[in-house]
Amino acid sequence: MVASERKKARKAVDGNGTLSNGHGGFDGERGSVPALAEKTDYTRWRLLDERGRQTWHYLTPEEAEEWPQTVADKYHLGMATGLPPLPLPRTFLAAAGNALDFFKHLQLPSGQWACDYGGPMFLIPGMVVTWHVTNTPIPEAYAVEIRNYLFARQHPQQGGWGLHIEGESTVFGTAMSYIVLRILGVGEEDERMVTARATLHRLGGAVAAPHWGKFWMSLLGVCEWDALNPVPPELWLLPDWVPIAPWRWWIHMRQVFLPMSYIYSRRWTAPATALTRQLREELYVQPYESIDFFAHRNTISPRDNYYPKTWILNTVNWALVNVWNPYLRTAALARRAEDWAFELVRCEDENTDFACVGPVSAPMNTLVCYIREGAGSYSVRRHLERLEDFLWLKDEGMLVNGTNGVQTWDTSFLIQAAVEAGLATDPRWRPTLLKALAFLEDQQIREDCREQDVCYRQQRRGAWAFSNRIQGYTVSDCTSEAMKSVMLLQRVPGFPTLVSDERLEQAVDVLLTMQNRSGGFSSYEPARGSEYLECLNAAEVFGRIMVEYDYPECTTAVVTALSLFSEHYPDYRTQDIATVKSGAVEYIRRAQRADGSWYGSWGICFAYAGMFALESLASVGETYENSERMRRGCDFLLGKQMDDGGWGESYKSCETGVYTPHAQSQVVNTAWVCIGLMEARYPHREPLEKALRLIASRQQANGEFLQEAIEGVFNKSCMISYPNYKFVFPIKALGMFARRFGDAHIA
């Protein structure tokens, strides 16, 4: 079935029209663009699942007849699913069952769930610019829906685009989204473009873009490389013992810096076209030829400047520009640095089958291969195929996901929710959960990276990635949550043992290598560099991006996974596990703020981290009754309960580090807090019952929960969507209450 669907999908992409050279047949005459389609036929879109690889395909009408749409296709496209109303739930557990009944229809054939993992507005530009400068034809269906998405997310009052979908307009978001729309054929006199251009000019024009924006514009040819602060590949030649060596940086930062440094060193720019010459006129507040780009290396709009460059970084940049580049950087040294940078790009490509760690570095790696090996090379062709993995389609249009999916992560949480809610023993859910278990078994990583030490990769044999095993990056909490899910479900009567004891031990072996000296756990690998490396943070729009940090969320996941493992396997590495757990719990205790809260780095924000931290302390026996810190943690959250019984937290909490209420209560925030309180054995049911009645009141007749505010965050300033959270965490919260307090009736 998959092979035939893949064949149909490839034919569909090749046969439904393209934008030659990536710009919709733009002919060079000002404003002369073809008439633009407003929307594709959503009945012709299909989501293809190939062992966890998710790609969207636009079929011909004849192909669509042969490949029917699924409920999941229709749901993700915002179409009527045809699912009937369910019996009105009378209790919390019945409401949890209705939610799972709806959610099971969204499960894909391989056993996992897909979703819109969007939010950041800087991902689409990298993809589209890469297609454009490599002369990669853009399917017309893609162009239509990317335009639709960008216009749907244009700020309704300010007229521009932000760093993320809920943010205010910035130069980075506005300039790059504007460029994408022009590449995709939208004329500059379109009323929406006029408004966007006015906003961009009001913010200072494209010279005020941050570092990443100037990079993309320079290689496109609508900015000069002189506007970019240096990105020297020579840093990759530093000995490993040097404190600032790039191998010490956070994985996403170093994997972006790596291809960016190669391209910067080559000063590669696409040939000028009529479109890029016009964009030079449109993006700036003065004539392009009159701009001293060198003088604008440090120009950045205050709206974009979340993390201003330090005096140390400014000094380093001055020395690189005025001393290193003109006097000390020989051609031989530059070639050597470029060669080694390319070798590391090659390692990343081979270890991920060209999927790369994420959608910022993947287009950049594509460009490195295009520059180095040429348009017809296998590396470029395979990269272009893999870029499809990041594309997502929804009712607003086409976007770029923050990774190639959240498959392992969301599947793990669904299994845990079902088990914690007591639903796993119900035969109605066995097929769904068995497929989910089989997916996790299939996605466990079974081998370490090739040349692991050469490319500075973390041990991964036995680990789970965030998305799928193709991407293949070890993540501490993803490994922990998947491992917990497998252990929990395999011990429910009637479920088979798909993941052997030996493979669970391998997962433990990975986790035990990942603890920081502080006792806490980071995301992809232990912290390798000092926090002082933030002095060299050149991204400007993100905070806490240079190195790995301790996270309560990741630490909790490891603690709870190791606790569960030790219950069932008490003789395996007993002392090692005890030592690691002790240090991790002490970190959780230290990370608690004076007001009782914990700051969250991957979800919004204090509600998210509070849920994990309370679970972590509960796993070692602390409760509301016997622990003062548990009482403080619960009391902080209870103090934020809203009048309607729910909790609602704004993304501003992540940016400011101070709890900021949302204007409305949120189902996901409410579920998180309820789970945390119940993990802490909070003894009073009244606030919990009030909150869960609110959750139940938001449920639709077919069991669905509607999308509310954005749920996730990274690097403090950029929000990202986790739409499946509105199913898995309410299921867990409703079911936990029923098991601990009795199955309350819904008023």
XYZ file of C-alpha atoms in Angstrom:
747
model
C 0.000 0.000 0.000
C 2.738 2.438 0.986
C 4.790 1.783 -2.124
C 1.848 2.412 -4.409
C 0.862 5.520 -2.497
C 4.428 6.829 -2.693
C 4.378 6.299 -6.457
C 1.080 8.171 -6.749
C 2.393 10.919 -4.515
C 5.544 11.431 -6.580
C 3.501 11.552 -9.763
C 1.137 14.041 -8.181
C 3.945 16.370 -7.135
C 5.510 16.219 -10.566
C 2.267 16.616 -12.468
C 0.282 19.405 -10.839
C 2.123 22.458 -12.028
C 5.240 24.174 -10.702
C 6.632 27.639 -10.286
C 9.715 27.631 -12.470
C 12.790 28.979 -10.705
C 10.660 29.297 -7.600
C 8.984 32.604 -8.420
C 5.786 31.876 -10.257
C 6.835 32.936 -13.713
C 7.678 36.500 -12.619
C 8.573 38.288 -15.819
C 10.501 41.309 -14.606
C 7.858 43.937 -15.298
C 6.851 45.775 -12.152
C 3.710 44.186 -10.763
C 3.332 41.832 -13.727
C 2.483 38.500 -12.186
C 0.081 35.791 -13.267
C -3.308 35.484 -11.624
C -2.890 33.600 -8.376
C -5.069 30.714 -7.276
C -6.689 31.419 -3.916
C -6.943 27.887 -2.590
C -6.265 24.315 -3.580
C -8.892 21.596 -3.548
C -8.510 20.155 -0.059
C -10.261 16.939 -1.059
C -7.164 16.103 -3.116
C -4.584 16.319 -0.312
C -3.296 13.155 1.377
C -0.940 12.619 4.308
C 1.416 9.720 3.628
C 2.853 7.835 6.610
C 5.921 5.701 5.930
C 7.091 4.191 9.246
C 6.795 7.579 10.887
C 7.859 9.725 7.957
C 5.027 12.173 7.247
C 4.618 13.919 3.883
C 1.668 15.700 2.251
C 0.764 15.091 -1.385
C -1.605 16.817 -3.815
C -3.247 14.301 -6.132
C -5.003 14.533 -9.430
C -8.778 13.968 -9.239
C -8.296 10.473 -10.652
C -5.595 9.590 -8.114
C -7.730 10.987 -5.325
C -10.475 8.538 -6.249
C -8.035 5.645 -5.856
C -6.598 6.890 -2.545
C -9.492 7.939 -0.266
C -9.033 10.573 2.402
C -8.843 9.378 5.981
C -10.430 10.942 9.032
C -6.964 12.152 10.009
C -6.498 13.847 6.614
C -9.805 15.641 6.971
C -9.187 16.663 10.557
C -5.774 18.169 9.891
C -7.159 20.029 6.872
C -9.983 21.514 8.938
C -12.634 19.583 7.039
C -15.669 17.874 8.520
C -14.554 14.488 9.803
C -18.000 12.887 9.681
C -17.502 11.441 13.162
C -20.831 11.184 14.951
C -21.688 12.647 18.352
C -20.815 10.313 21.211
C -23.017 9.480 24.186
C -23.088 12.451 26.530
C -20.435 11.790 29.194
C -21.869 11.716 32.690
C -18.546 11.372 34.488
C -14.958 12.535 34.169
C -13.806 9.072 33.113
C -16.456 8.957 30.410
C -15.223 12.333 29.138
C -11.676 10.944 29.026
C -12.985 7.951 27.072
C -14.767 10.189 24.595
C -11.563 12.160 24.029
C -9.627 8.957 23.367
C -12.424 7.729 21.118
C -11.994 10.830 18.969
C -8.198 10.833 19.124
C -7.903 7.194 18.031
C -9.296 8.204 14.621
C -6.285 10.492 14.123
C -3.772 7.683 14.616
C -1.734 7.012 11.472
C -1.108 3.523 10.072
C 2.331 3.168 11.687
C 0.796 3.780 15.123
C 1.735 7.401 15.780
C 0.034 10.771 15.611
C 0.815 13.744 13.396
C 0.157 17.416 14.016
C 0.896 21.010 13.134
C 4.215 21.581 14.928
C 4.442 25.136 13.662
C 4.624 28.497 15.333
C 8.025 29.952 14.343
C 7.715 32.262 11.346
C 11.368 32.042 10.294
C 11.176 28.437 9.044
C 9.227 28.925 5.809
C 11.690 31.530 4.456
C 14.698 29.231 4.720
C 12.858 26.549 2.810
C 11.494 28.789 0.052
C 14.713 30.752 -0.416
C 16.610 27.461 -0.723
C 14.205 26.188 -3.366
C 14.476 29.496 -5.199
C 18.257 29.856 -5.316
C 18.760 26.192 -6.269
C 16.261 26.572 -9.136
C 14.078 23.892 -7.602
C 10.563 24.005 -9.077
C 7.947 24.723 -6.431
C 4.694 22.817 -6.955
C 1.883 25.281 -7.571
C -0.170 23.647 -4.822
C 2.628 24.361 -2.333
C 2.924 27.962 -3.491
C -0.815 28.563 -3.126
C -0.986 27.160 0.377
C 2.208 28.806 1.662
C 0.806 32.140 0.502
C -2.463 31.339 2.263
C -0.693 30.487 5.501
C 1.429 33.621 5.521
C -1.528 35.878 4.824
C -3.559 34.042 7.480
C -0.797 34.786 9.981
C -0.213 38.403 8.997
C -0.692 40.528 12.113
C -4.239 41.919 11.900
C -3.353 45.332 13.307
C 0.360 45.806 12.626
C 0.384 44.240 9.156
C 3.675 42.390 9.495
C 4.841 39.054 10.860
C 6.550 38.195 14.110
C 9.107 35.717 15.315
C 6.230 33.337 16.002
C 2.522 33.215 15.204
C 1.352 34.984 18.364
C 4.118 37.592 18.451
C 4.076 41.209 17.355
C 5.558 42.253 14.022
C 9.346 42.217 13.748
C 11.826 43.041 11.005
C 12.957 39.413 10.841
C 9.436 38.037 10.477
C 8.165 40.779 8.209
C 11.126 41.036 5.827
C 11.473 37.296 5.350
C 7.745 36.594 4.982
C 7.486 39.465 2.511
C 10.350 37.987 0.488
C 8.683 34.570 0.448
C 5.415 36.010 -0.828
C 7.200 37.879 -3.592
C 9.084 34.709 -4.595
C 5.744 32.898 -4.711
C 4.303 35.406 -7.123
C 2.471 37.999 -5.014
C 2.787 41.468 -6.520
C 4.185 44.371 -4.551
C 1.002 46.388 -5.092
C -1.176 43.803 -3.408
C -2.851 45.687 -0.561
C -1.538 43.254 2.034
C 1.989 43.667 0.727
C 1.722 47.439 0.806
C 0.693 47.215 4.455
C 3.531 44.803 5.251
C 6.071 46.991 3.467
C 4.911 50.031 5.424
C 5.368 48.102 8.655
C 8.820 46.954 7.602
C 9.870 50.492 6.729
C 8.427 51.813 9.968
C 10.636 49.335 11.838
C 13.720 50.558 9.972
C 13.761 48.444 6.824
C 15.679 45.250 6.170
C 18.996 46.707 7.371
C 17.540 46.321 10.878
C 17.108 42.554 10.491
C 18.918 40.283 12.942
C 21.853 38.082 12.004
C 19.885 35.142 10.598
C 17.753 37.446 8.454
C 20.788 39.143 6.953
C 22.274 35.735 6.200
C 19.283 34.568 4.151
C 18.954 37.906 2.374
C 22.663 37.970 1.490
C 22.675 34.580 -0.190
C 19.444 35.510 -2.004
C 21.151 38.662 -3.267
C 18.953 41.302 -1.629
C 21.536 42.256 0.992
C 25.332 42.423 0.964
C 27.549 40.050 2.941
C 29.233 43.091 4.486
C 26.080 43.593 6.563
C 26.646 40.278 8.297
C 28.836 39.926 11.346
C 31.466 37.227 10.774
C 30.648 33.525 10.876
C 34.163 32.055 10.605
C 34.427 28.321 9.847
C 37.911 28.474 11.329
C 36.310 28.001 14.732
C 35.809 24.352 13.766
C 39.600 23.992 13.591
C 40.048 24.913 17.243
C 41.315 22.115 19.503
C 38.562 20.503 21.531
C 40.037 21.768 24.808
C 39.382 25.403 23.848
C 36.441 26.671 25.964
C 34.664 28.279 22.986
C 35.094 25.388 20.536
C 31.792 24.821 18.681
C 31.422 21.196 19.785
C 30.568 22.636 23.202
C 27.558 24.565 21.847
C 23.931 23.466 21.952
C 23.263 21.099 19.067
C 20.845 23.353 17.164
C 23.181 26.324 17.455
C 26.235 24.459 16.246
C 24.351 22.687 13.450
C 23.082 26.054 12.191
C 26.455 27.746 12.593
C 28.198 24.902 10.717
C 26.598 25.297 7.243
C 26.140 29.023 7.781
C 29.894 29.402 8.317
C 30.678 27.492 5.119
C 28.316 29.629 3.043
C 29.543 32.820 4.707
C 33.152 31.902 3.984
C 32.356 31.337 0.320
C 30.273 34.556 0.196
C 27.976 32.633 -2.096
C 25.119 34.631 -3.611
C 22.531 33.550 -6.146
C 22.693 35.330 -9.523
C 20.658 38.514 -9.643
C 17.208 38.328 -11.222
C 14.514 40.839 -12.021
C 12.794 39.816 -8.815
C 15.805 40.259 -6.544
C 16.596 43.620 -8.135
C 13.041 44.741 -7.352
C 13.237 43.397 -3.825
C 16.291 45.571 -3.280
C 14.039 48.546 -3.944
C 11.187 47.321 -1.768
C 12.919 46.161 1.406
C 14.796 49.320 2.342
C 13.957 52.889 3.248
C 16.656 54.302 0.970
C 18.050 53.372 -2.446
C 19.955 50.097 -2.297
C 23.047 51.523 -3.977
C 23.372 54.223 -1.337
C 23.359 51.861 1.659
C 26.643 51.359 3.492
C 25.957 47.764 4.466
C 29.195 47.440 6.395
C 27.992 50.182 8.713
C 24.830 48.198 9.446
C 26.455 45.047 10.819
C 25.109 45.890 14.266
C 21.889 47.597 13.210
C 18.888 45.755 14.597
C 15.359 46.800 15.340
C 14.564 47.036 19.070
C 11.561 44.818 18.333
C 13.938 42.020 17.239
C 16.700 42.582 19.755
C 15.587 40.119 22.444
C 19.184 39.257 23.389
C 21.478 42.185 22.543
C 25.061 41.433 21.603
C 27.471 41.741 24.474
C 30.482 44.041 24.443
C 32.604 40.886 24.291
C 30.936 39.725 21.073
C 31.146 43.223 19.579
C 34.864 43.257 20.351
C 35.384 39.839 18.800
C 33.451 40.874 15.695
C 35.512 44.053 15.382
C 38.736 42.038 15.564
C 37.496 39.518 12.992
C 36.393 42.203 10.565
C 39.311 44.580 10.947
C 42.243 42.297 11.748
C 41.575 38.620 11.142
C 39.825 38.695 7.780
C 42.004 41.280 6.005
C 45.438 40.424 7.467
C 45.629 37.002 9.092
C 43.143 34.766 7.295
C 45.076 33.149 4.457
C 43.413 31.476 1.497
C 44.940 28.143 2.543
C 43.493 28.432 6.046
C 40.084 29.378 4.666
C 40.106 26.330 2.353
C 41.119 24.070 5.216
C 38.304 25.419 7.393
C 35.766 25.082 4.607
C 36.890 21.521 3.885
C 36.509 20.483 7.521
C 33.157 22.239 7.831
C 31.930 20.359 4.767
C 33.164 17.092 6.231
C 31.076 17.728 9.350
C 28.076 18.589 7.162
C 28.599 15.271 5.394
C 28.607 13.447 8.744
C 25.337 15.097 9.742
C 23.757 14.202 6.421
C 24.838 10.567 6.582
C 23.767 10.093 10.205
C 20.273 11.476 9.543
C 19.791 10.248 5.957
C 19.795 13.941 4.998
C 16.899 14.782 7.332
C 19.188 16.847 9.620
C 18.404 17.878 13.157
C 15.855 20.526 12.188
C 14.334 22.769 9.517
C 16.798 25.649 9.949
C 19.952 23.628 9.353
C 18.416 21.296 6.741
C 17.988 23.961 4.014
C 21.432 25.325 4.872
C 23.007 21.878 4.498
C 21.192 21.597 1.184
C 22.841 24.808 0.043
C 26.282 23.672 1.198
C 25.915 20.522 -0.920
C 24.598 22.581 -3.839
C 27.605 24.912 -3.690
C 30.131 22.132 -3.126
C 28.827 19.237 -5.206
C 26.432 20.766 -7.712
C 22.734 20.690 -8.480
C 22.699 17.160 -9.886
C 24.542 15.510 -7.021
C 22.963 12.790 -4.934
C 23.357 14.898 -1.798
C 21.318 17.775 -3.228
C 18.645 15.507 -4.656
C 18.298 13.615 -1.379
C 18.209 16.836 0.644
C 15.425 18.205 -1.525
C 13.431 15.022 -0.976
C 13.961 15.255 2.782
C 12.858 18.891 2.962
C 9.366 17.577 2.203
C 9.366 15.951 5.656
C 9.082 19.361 7.326
C 6.080 20.607 5.360
C 2.692 20.572 7.037
C -0.756 21.439 5.729
C -3.685 22.722 7.762
C -6.843 24.732 7.198
C -4.836 27.987 7.042
C -2.377 26.701 4.459
C 1.089 25.164 4.303
C 3.782 25.810 6.897
C 7.091 24.351 7.983
C 7.105 22.262 11.149
C 9.685 22.806 13.881
C 11.078 19.312 13.290
C 10.120 16.479 10.973
C 7.295 15.742 13.399
C 6.593 14.954 17.049
C 5.848 11.291 16.486
C 7.657 9.582 19.363
C 6.947 12.368 21.837
C 3.184 12.542 21.389
C 2.778 8.777 21.066
C 4.556 8.266 24.380
C 2.327 10.745 26.168
C -0.827 9.176 24.737
C 0.158 5.738 26.058
C 0.906 7.166 29.489
C -2.371 9.077 29.542
C -4.350 5.942 28.722
C -2.564 3.879 31.353
C -2.792 6.564 34.067
C -6.472 7.075 33.300
C -7.161 3.353 33.626
C -8.253 3.078 30.004
C -5.538 0.669 28.865
C -7.372 -2.331 30.323
C -10.500 -1.566 28.312
C -10.535 -3.791 25.179
C -11.960 -0.891 23.143
C -8.583 0.817 23.188
C -6.348 -2.221 22.783
C -5.894 -1.933 18.981
C -4.974 1.745 19.263
C -2.520 1.194 22.091
C -1.011 -1.913 20.531
C -0.236 0.037 17.354
C 1.279 2.827 19.466
C 3.474 0.332 21.309
C 4.570 -1.223 18.025
C 5.516 2.226 16.752
C 7.734 2.914 19.774
C 9.358 -0.484 19.351
C 10.096 0.310 15.721
C 11.475 3.760 16.492
C 14.031 2.872 19.154
C 17.488 3.687 17.777
C 19.478 0.485 17.404
C 22.946 1.755 16.514
C 25.325 4.584 17.333
C 26.321 7.199 14.783
C 29.065 6.568 12.312
C 32.154 8.518 13.328
C 30.385 9.469 16.551
C 33.438 11.067 18.134
C 34.449 12.880 14.962
C 31.071 14.611 14.652
C 30.627 15.121 18.411
C 27.427 13.104 18.669
C 25.952 11.760 21.885
C 25.669 7.997 22.430
C 22.333 6.886 21.006
C 22.066 3.080 20.852
C 18.919 2.327 22.829
C 17.619 5.898 22.799
C 14.516 7.441 21.258
C 14.435 10.673 19.263
C 11.791 13.396 19.450
C 10.364 12.617 16.016
C 11.597 9.400 14.433
C 14.653 7.195 14.257
C 15.616 8.609 10.858
C 16.383 11.967 12.441
C 18.065 9.919 15.107
C 19.103 12.430 17.751
C 19.117 11.208 21.340
C 16.900 13.332 23.579
C 16.885 12.709 27.314
C 13.196 13.260 27.980
C 12.028 11.598 24.751
C 14.029 8.500 25.638
C 12.648 8.599 29.169
C 9.004 9.119 28.211
C 9.142 6.415 25.516
C 10.828 4.016 27.904
C 8.182 4.690 30.589
C 5.389 4.170 28.064
C 6.807 0.852 26.931
C 7.273 -0.423 30.486
C 3.809 0.693 31.579
C 1.948 -0.776 28.626
C 3.896 -4.029 28.383
C 2.816 -4.793 31.939
C -0.870 -4.316 31.244
C -2.474 -7.752 30.867
C -3.014 -8.637 27.242
C -0.181 -6.571 25.776
C 2.891 -8.282 24.320
C 6.522 -7.639 25.198
C 7.811 -5.985 22.042
C 10.798 -4.185 23.581
C 13.066 -6.644 25.337
C 14.689 -6.219 28.737
C 18.048 -5.852 26.999
C 16.780 -2.935 24.914
C 15.357 -1.199 27.981
C 18.738 -1.619 29.635
C 20.333 0.027 26.618
C 18.007 2.992 27.087
C 19.081 3.230 30.724
C 22.721 3.086 29.665
C 22.154 6.123 27.433
C 20.372 8.109 30.142
C 23.145 7.460 32.647
C 25.626 9.188 30.301
C 23.572 12.372 30.094
C 23.609 13.873 33.587
C 25.216 17.262 34.135
C 27.550 18.008 37.022
C 24.722 19.940 38.638
C 22.647 16.770 38.828
C 20.171 18.057 36.257
C 19.586 16.876 32.720
C 19.653 18.806 29.457
C 17.972 17.910 26.176
C 20.248 16.330 23.550
C 23.464 15.811 25.491
C 25.135 16.840 28.742
C 26.173 20.476 28.952
C 29.573 20.783 27.304
C 30.249 24.472 27.673
C 29.898 27.231 30.209
C 26.890 29.519 30.383
C 29.416 32.306 29.787
C 29.316 31.256 26.125
C 26.075 33.250 25.959
C 28.427 36.229 25.711
C 28.954 35.031 22.120
C 25.231 34.644 21.320
C 24.957 36.260 17.900
C 21.399 35.178 17.117
C 19.916 38.243 18.864
C 16.340 36.975 18.727
C 16.830 34.046 21.153
C 18.061 33.644 24.704
C 19.783 30.631 26.273
C 20.788 29.248 22.890
C 24.551 28.759 23.032
C 24.828 25.760 25.347
C 22.735 23.067 26.969
C 21.099 23.938 30.297
C 19.510 22.012 33.126
C 15.766 21.649 32.617
C 13.226 20.563 35.258
C 11.194 18.919 32.504
C 14.040 16.764 31.165
C 15.304 15.975 34.652
C 11.870 14.854 35.807
C 11.441 12.588 32.798
C 14.727 10.840 33.583
C 13.999 10.533 37.311
C 10.566 9.008 36.758
C 11.815 6.658 34.036
C 14.666 5.397 36.200
C 12.310 5.010 39.183
C 9.910 2.893 37.149
C 12.757 0.872 35.672
C 14.177 0.112 39.121
C 10.792 -1.151 40.291
C 10.858 -3.840 37.606
C 14.615 -4.372 37.244
C 16.057 -3.766 40.714
C 19.345 -5.541 40.009
C 20.487 -3.603 36.925
C 23.085 -0.889 37.647
C 21.449 -0.335 41.011
C 24.056 1.968 42.514
C 24.543 3.982 39.320
C 20.806 4.628 39.061
C 20.535 5.558 42.723
C 23.400 8.027 42.418
C 22.001 9.646 39.295
C 18.507 9.916 40.769
C 19.795 11.459 43.974
C 21.652 14.173 42.098
C 18.709 14.804 39.786
C 16.212 15.202 42.621
C 18.534 17.572 44.409
C 18.684 19.681 41.255
C 14.864 19.779 41.096
C 14.801 20.967 44.680
C 17.385 23.684 44.034
C 15.611 24.842 40.871
C 12.468 25.722 42.798
C 12.084 29.467 43.172
C 11.373 31.229 46.412
C 7.696 31.587 45.474
C 7.405 27.821 45.019
C 7.456 27.797 41.214
C 9.640 26.216 38.566
C 10.395 27.934 35.242
C 9.612 25.868 32.141
C 11.756 25.957 29.019
C 9.765 23.742 26.629
C 6.147 24.524 27.484
C 4.220 27.531 28.763
C 5.611 27.882 31.349
C 5.304 27.711 35.131
C 2.274 25.423 34.765
C 4.264 23.085 32.523
C 7.408 22.931 34.644
C 5.352 22.701 37.834
C 3.617 19.569 36.579
C 6.946 17.867 35.864
C 8.718 18.990 39.023
C 5.906 17.849 41.294
C 5.856 14.489 39.514
C 9.599 14.173 40.005
C 9.449 14.799 43.746
C 6.429 12.527 44.088
C 8.400 9.678 42.511
C 10.808 9.758 45.493
C 8.066 9.873 48.093
C 7.440 13.574 48.638
C 3.800 14.634 48.987
C 1.797 17.703 49.881
C 1.425 16.298 53.376
C 5.056 15.468 54.147
C 7.016 18.020 52.094
C 7.152 21.774 52.580
C 8.526 22.266 49.068
C 5.626 20.296 47.614
C 3.192 22.506 49.499
C 4.907 25.619 48.182
C 4.803 24.267 44.635
C 1.116 23.444 44.876
C 0.225 26.685 46.607
C 1.935 28.713 43.883
C -0.203 27.030 41.230
C -3.388 27.196 43.271
C -2.838 30.924 43.662
C -3.107 31.293 39.873
C -6.457 29.494 39.480
C -8.936 31.651 37.579
C -12.531 32.390 38.522
C -13.910 29.798 36.110
C -11.817 27.104 37.769
C -9.194 26.785 35.073
C -5.680 28.008 34.542
C -4.475 30.128 31.650
C -0.864 31.229 31.221
C 0.446 33.569 28.539
C 3.569 32.943 26.502
C 4.832 36.207 27.968
C 5.790 34.184 31.044
C 8.503 32.523 28.963
C 9.903 35.828 27.741
C 9.873 37.660 31.062
C 10.395 34.868 33.573
C 7.394 36.135 35.533
C 4.044 34.322 35.635
C 1.721 36.158 33.249
C -1.934 35.117 33.100
C -3.635 34.560 29.780
C -6.843 36.454 29.111
C -8.761 33.152 29.149
C -8.309 29.825 30.885
C -6.761 27.124 28.707
C -7.610 23.431 28.620
C -3.963 22.396 28.344
C -2.683 24.655 31.151
C -5.547 23.473 33.331
C -4.760 19.815 32.705
C -1.076 20.349 33.486
C -1.808 21.958 36.834
C -4.353 19.316 37.790
C -1.880 16.530 36.978
C 0.811 18.228 39.041
C -1.493 18.697 42.027
C -2.641 15.086 41.880
C 0.950 13.832 41.566
C 1.704 15.788 44.743
C -1.264 14.120 46.455
C -2.948 17.450 47.035
C -5.732 16.389 49.419
C -8.568 18.775 48.581
C -10.717 17.782 45.635
C -12.736 20.994 45.275
C -10.295 23.078 43.164
C -9.454 20.014 41.083
C -13.061 19.127 40.488
C -13.890 22.692 39.496
C -11.000 22.702 37.032
C -11.905 19.366 35.496
C -15.512 20.434 35.080
C -14.165 23.331 33.060
C -12.187 20.915 30.868
C -15.237 18.713 30.404
C -17.346 21.736 29.479
C -14.970 22.536 26.598
C -15.295 19.072 25.076
C -17.272 18.808 21.852
C -20.053 16.310 21.235
C -17.738 14.022 19.230
C -15.101 13.960 21.986
C -12.863 16.594 20.404
C -11.205 19.544 22.128
C -10.799 22.693 20.046
C -7.486 24.460 19.607
C -6.789 27.306 22.028
C -3.593 29.293 22.633
C -0.125 28.084 21.703
C 1.395 25.571 24.131
C 5.163 25.304 23.607
C 8.329 27.383 23.622
C 12.048 27.169 22.966
C 14.923 29.530 23.723
C 12.645 31.727 25.851
C 11.333 33.881 23.017
C 9.911 31.603 20.330
C 6.615 29.801 20.748
C 5.700 26.536 19.047
C 2.511 24.496 18.742
C 1.742 21.148 20.371
C -1.897 20.684 19.326
C -2.085 17.046 20.444
C -1.549 18.195 24.028
C -5.219 19.226 24.148
C -6.108 15.537 23.908
C -3.444 13.635 25.842
C -3.211 15.787 28.964
C -6.979 16.220 29.512
C -7.369 12.452 29.107
C -4.705 11.923 31.740
C -6.058 14.550 34.138
C -9.677 13.399 33.920
C -8.712 9.769 34.358
C -6.307 10.421 37.229
C -9.016 12.248 39.149
C -11.432 9.375 38.645
C -8.891 6.877 39.948
C -7.848 8.929 42.973
C -11.041 10.625 44.083
C -13.763 8.518 42.499
C -15.447 9.063 39.166
C -17.222 12.373 39.738
C -20.381 13.197 37.865
C -20.265 16.122 35.469
C -22.830 18.679 36.572
